[in-house]
Amino acid sequence: MTKAFIQKALLIATCIFSAPTYADNNSQPLNANLSVSGQMTTDKFSSLLKQLKFKSVIVNRPDNETGNEVTVLQLRGIAEKSHVSVVYQPVQSGKISQTDVKEFAKYYNELPKPILMICRSGSRSTSLFNQAKAQGLLND
């Protein structure tokens, strides 16, 4: 195995196993421009938009995922009232691809900030951010 392969494997393992979960009623900032949150409800989403003044939202949880309580259309309806952009980038848990990372980086670099990312626990959103950051894909 090459050194680059081993480094990449360690980075991915670190992202997966060190990603905290944010299933409570809060969001967790990953930097000044981005926060992640776990399991979403319409009330929680409305509250986060009002309290923290997010300008954009990236939804990483597929609508059809087991246990999902709210669809992206419901979130988009709430967000539109606050003039907040919503991007639907569903990512399968444990199956983040390089294409997913590059797509996230494109959204991160183009969307108005601050951004809120949403998935079931916060882990896959955190992993997307960490991988894009480690690859130097984020313009900060």
mmCIF file of C-alpha atoms in Angstrom:
data_model
loop_
_atom_site.group_PDB
_atom_site.id
_atom_site.type_symbol
_atom_site.label_atom_id
_atom_site.label_comp_id
_atom_site.label_asym_id
_atom_site.label_seq_id
_atom_site.Cartn_x
_atom_site.Cartn_y
_atom_site.Cartn_z
ATOM 1 C CA MET A 1 0.000 0.000 0.000
ATOM 2 C CA THR A 2 1.170 3.485 -0.762
ATOM 3 C CA LYS A 3 1.639 6.183 1.836
ATOM 4 C CA ALA A 4 -1.069 8.320 0.160
ATOM 5 C CA PHE A 5 -3.565 5.446 0.318
ATOM 6 C CA ILE A 6 -2.884 4.885 4.022
ATOM 7 C CA GLN A 7 -3.210 8.616 4.773
ATOM 8 C CA LYS A 8 -6.531 8.803 2.919
ATOM 9 C CA ALA A 9 -7.843 5.699 4.730
ATOM 10 C CA LEU A 10 -6.870 7.195 8.094
ATOM 11 C CA LEU A 11 -8.556 10.502 7.212
ATOM 12 C CA ILE A 12 -11.795 8.764 6.248
ATOM 13 C CA ALA A 13 -11.740 6.603 9.390
ATOM 14 C CA THR A 14 -11.144 9.687 11.526
ATOM 15 C CA CYS A 15 -14.051 11.501 9.883
ATOM 16 C CA ILE A 16 -16.399 8.571 10.363
ATOM 17 C CA PHE A 17 -15.488 7.553 13.887
ATOM 18 C CA SER A 18 -14.876 10.983 15.404
ATOM 19 C CA ALA A 19 -17.947 12.684 14.003
ATOM 20 C CA PRO A 20 -20.150 13.687 16.925
ATOM 21 C CA THR A 21 -23.912 13.432 16.815
ATOM 22 C CA TYR A 22 -26.285 16.386 17.058
ATOM 23 C CA ALA A 23 -29.699 14.852 17.465
ATOM 24 C CA ASP A 24 -30.775 17.252 20.214
ATOM 25 C CA ASN A 25 -32.390 20.646 19.662
ATOM 26 C CA ASN A 26 -29.157 22.432 18.861
ATOM 27 C CA SER A 27 -26.794 22.859 15.980
ATOM 28 C CA GLN A 28 -23.050 22.490 16.311
ATOM 29 C CA PRO A 29 -20.766 24.966 14.535
ATOM 30 C CA LEU A 30 -17.928 23.404 12.537
ATOM 31 C CA ASN A 31 -16.523 26.811 11.594
ATOM 32 C CA ALA A 32 -17.747 30.409 11.433
ATOM 33 C CA ASN A 33 -19.740 29.687 8.254
ATOM 34 C CA LEU A 34 -21.247 26.261 8.851
ATOM 35 C CA SER A 35 -23.156 24.325 11.506
ATOM 36 C CA VAL A 36 -24.625 20.825 11.527
ATOM 37 C CA SER A 37 -27.741 19.450 13.152
ATOM 38 C CA GLY A 38 -29.256 16.029 13.549
ATOM 39 C CA GLN A 39 -32.818 14.690 13.500
ATOM 40 C CA MET A 40 -35.089 17.475 12.312
ATOM 41 C CA THR A 41 -38.684 18.421 12.980
ATOM 42 C CA THR A 42 -40.559 21.388 11.563
ATOM 43 C CA ASP A 43 -40.564 23.118 14.976
ATOM 44 C CA LYS A 44 -36.843 22.580 15.494
ATOM 45 C CA PHE A 45 -36.074 23.813 11.984
ATOM 46 C CA SER A 46 -38.161 26.978 12.428
ATOM 47 C CA SER A 47 -36.470 27.653 15.741
ATOM 48 C CA LEU A 48 -32.952 27.195 14.338
ATOM 49 C CA LEU A 49 -33.659 29.534 11.425
ATOM 50 C CA LYS A 50 -35.028 32.226 13.728
ATOM 51 C CA GLN A 51 -32.382 31.944 16.455
ATOM 52 C CA LEU A 52 -29.236 31.524 14.387
ATOM 53 C CA LYS A 53 -30.074 33.453 11.200
ATOM 54 C CA PHE A 54 -28.907 30.818 8.713
ATOM 55 C CA LYS A 55 -28.986 32.001 5.098
ATOM 56 C CA SER A 56 -28.700 28.560 3.482
ATOM 57 C CA VAL A 57 -29.491 24.935 4.335
ATOM 58 C CA ILE A 58 -28.038 21.729 2.873
ATOM 59 C CA VAL A 59 -30.145 18.643 3.577
ATOM 60 C CA ASN A 60 -28.034 15.463 3.461
ATOM 61 C CA ARG A 61 -30.689 13.079 4.756
ATOM 62 C CA PRO A 62 -32.693 11.273 2.057
ATOM 63 C CA ASP A 63 -36.444 11.845 2.371
ATOM 64 C CA ASN A 64 -37.120 8.108 2.232
ATOM 65 C CA GLU A 65 -34.652 7.171 4.988
ATOM 66 C CA THR A 66 -36.190 5.183 7.843
ATOM 67 C CA GLY A 67 -37.190 7.394 10.776
ATOM 68 C CA ASN A 68 -37.109 10.654 8.851
ATOM 69 C CA GLU A 69 -39.811 12.887 10.323
ATOM 70 C CA VAL A 70 -39.741 15.750 7.822
ATOM 71 C CA THR A 71 -39.281 16.024 4.046
ATOM 72 C CA VAL A 72 -37.139 18.489 2.192
ATOM 73 C CA LEU A 73 -40.322 20.027 0.742
ATOM 74 C CA GLN A 74 -41.578 20.759 4.258
ATOM 75 C CA LEU A 75 -38.225 22.314 5.179
ATOM 76 C CA ARG A 76 -38.146 24.313 1.950
ATOM 77 C CA GLY A 77 -41.623 25.694 2.692
ATOM 78 C CA ILE A 78 -40.493 26.921 6.110
ATOM 79 C CA ALA A 79 -37.208 28.276 4.774
ATOM 80 C CA GLU A 80 -38.848 30.251 1.962
ATOM 81 C CA LYS A 81 -40.778 32.280 4.534
ATOM 82 C CA SER A 82 -37.424 33.362 5.986
ATOM 83 C CA HIS A 83 -35.798 33.861 2.558
ATOM 84 C CA VAL A 84 -33.403 30.968 3.196
ATOM 85 C CA SER A 85 -32.075 28.773 0.359
ATOM 86 C CA VAL A 86 -32.449 24.994 0.691
ATOM 87 C CA VAL A 87 -30.319 22.512 -1.258
ATOM 88 C CA TYR A 88 -31.189 18.816 -1.256
ATOM 89 C CA GLN A 89 -28.001 16.731 -1.412
ATOM 90 C CA PRO A 90 -29.038 13.310 -0.110
ATOM 91 C CA VAL A 91 -26.113 11.132 0.948
ATOM 92 C CA GLN A 92 -26.374 7.485 1.985
ATOM 93 C CA SER A 93 -25.084 6.904 5.507
ATOM 94 C CA GLY A 94 -21.651 5.269 5.429
ATOM 95 C CA LYS A 95 -21.383 5.652 1.646
ATOM 96 C CA ILE A 96 -19.964 9.122 1.058
ATOM 97 C CA SER A 97 -18.267 9.262 -2.336
ATOM 98 C CA GLN A 98 -15.723 11.669 -3.768
ATOM 99 C CA THR A 99 -18.526 12.986 -5.984
ATOM 100 C CA ASP A 100 -20.551 13.775 -2.827
ATOM 101 C CA VAL A 101 -17.573 15.629 -1.316
ATOM 102 C CA LYS A 102 -17.009 17.709 -4.456
ATOM 103 C CA GLU A 103 -20.723 18.500 -4.771
ATOM 104 C CA PHE A 104 -20.837 19.646 -1.141
ATOM 105 C CA ALA A 105 -17.733 21.814 -1.658
ATOM 106 C CA LYS A 106 -19.403 23.481 -4.654
ATOM 107 C CA TYR A 107 -22.481 24.303 -2.560
ATOM 108 C CA TYR A 108 -20.368 25.465 0.386
ATOM 109 C CA ASN A 109 -18.361 27.809 -1.818
ATOM 110 C CA GLU A 110 -21.399 29.270 -3.621
ATOM 111 C CA LEU A 111 -24.225 29.475 -1.057
ATOM 112 C CA PRO A 112 -24.849 32.498 1.173
ATOM 113 C CA LYS A 113 -23.479 31.928 4.669
ATOM 114 C CA PRO A 114 -23.983 30.922 7.413
ATOM 115 C CA ILE A 115 -25.049 27.451 6.286
ATOM 116 C CA LEU A 116 -26.903 24.769 8.264
ATOM 117 C CA MET A 117 -26.348 21.127 7.245
ATOM 118 C CA ILE A 118 -28.908 18.500 8.259
ATOM 119 C CA CYS A 119 -28.799 14.694 8.423
ATOM 120 C CA ARG A 120 -29.955 12.061 10.926
ATOM 121 C CA SER A 121 -27.246 12.517 13.566
ATOM 122 C CA GLY A 122 -24.928 15.152 12.088
ATOM 123 C CA SER A 123 -22.257 12.564 11.271
ATOM 124 C CA ARG A 124 -22.507 12.394 7.488
ATOM 125 C CA SER A 125 -22.735 16.192 7.209
ATOM 126 C CA THR A 126 -19.679 16.522 9.455
ATOM 127 C CA SER A 127 -17.866 13.907 7.393
ATOM 128 C CA LEU A 128 -18.624 15.747 4.134
ATOM 129 C CA PHE A 129 -17.254 18.963 5.613
ATOM 130 C CA ASN A 130 -14.142 17.308 7.079
ATOM 131 C CA GLN A 131 -13.293 15.498 3.856
ATOM 132 C CA ALA A 132 -13.773 18.620 1.712
ATOM 133 C CA LYS A 133 -11.689 20.662 4.135
ATOM 134 C CA ALA A 134 -8.900 18.062 4.257
ATOM 135 C CA GLN A 135 -8.791 18.038 0.443
ATOM 136 C CA GLY A 136 -8.520 21.840 0.275
ATOM 137 C CA LEU A 137 -11.834 22.194 -1.590
ATOM 138 C CA LEU A 138 -13.371 24.888 0.650
ATOM 139 C CA ASN A 139 -12.812 28.583 -0.004
ATOM 140 C CA ASP A 140 -12.524 30.147 3.436
#
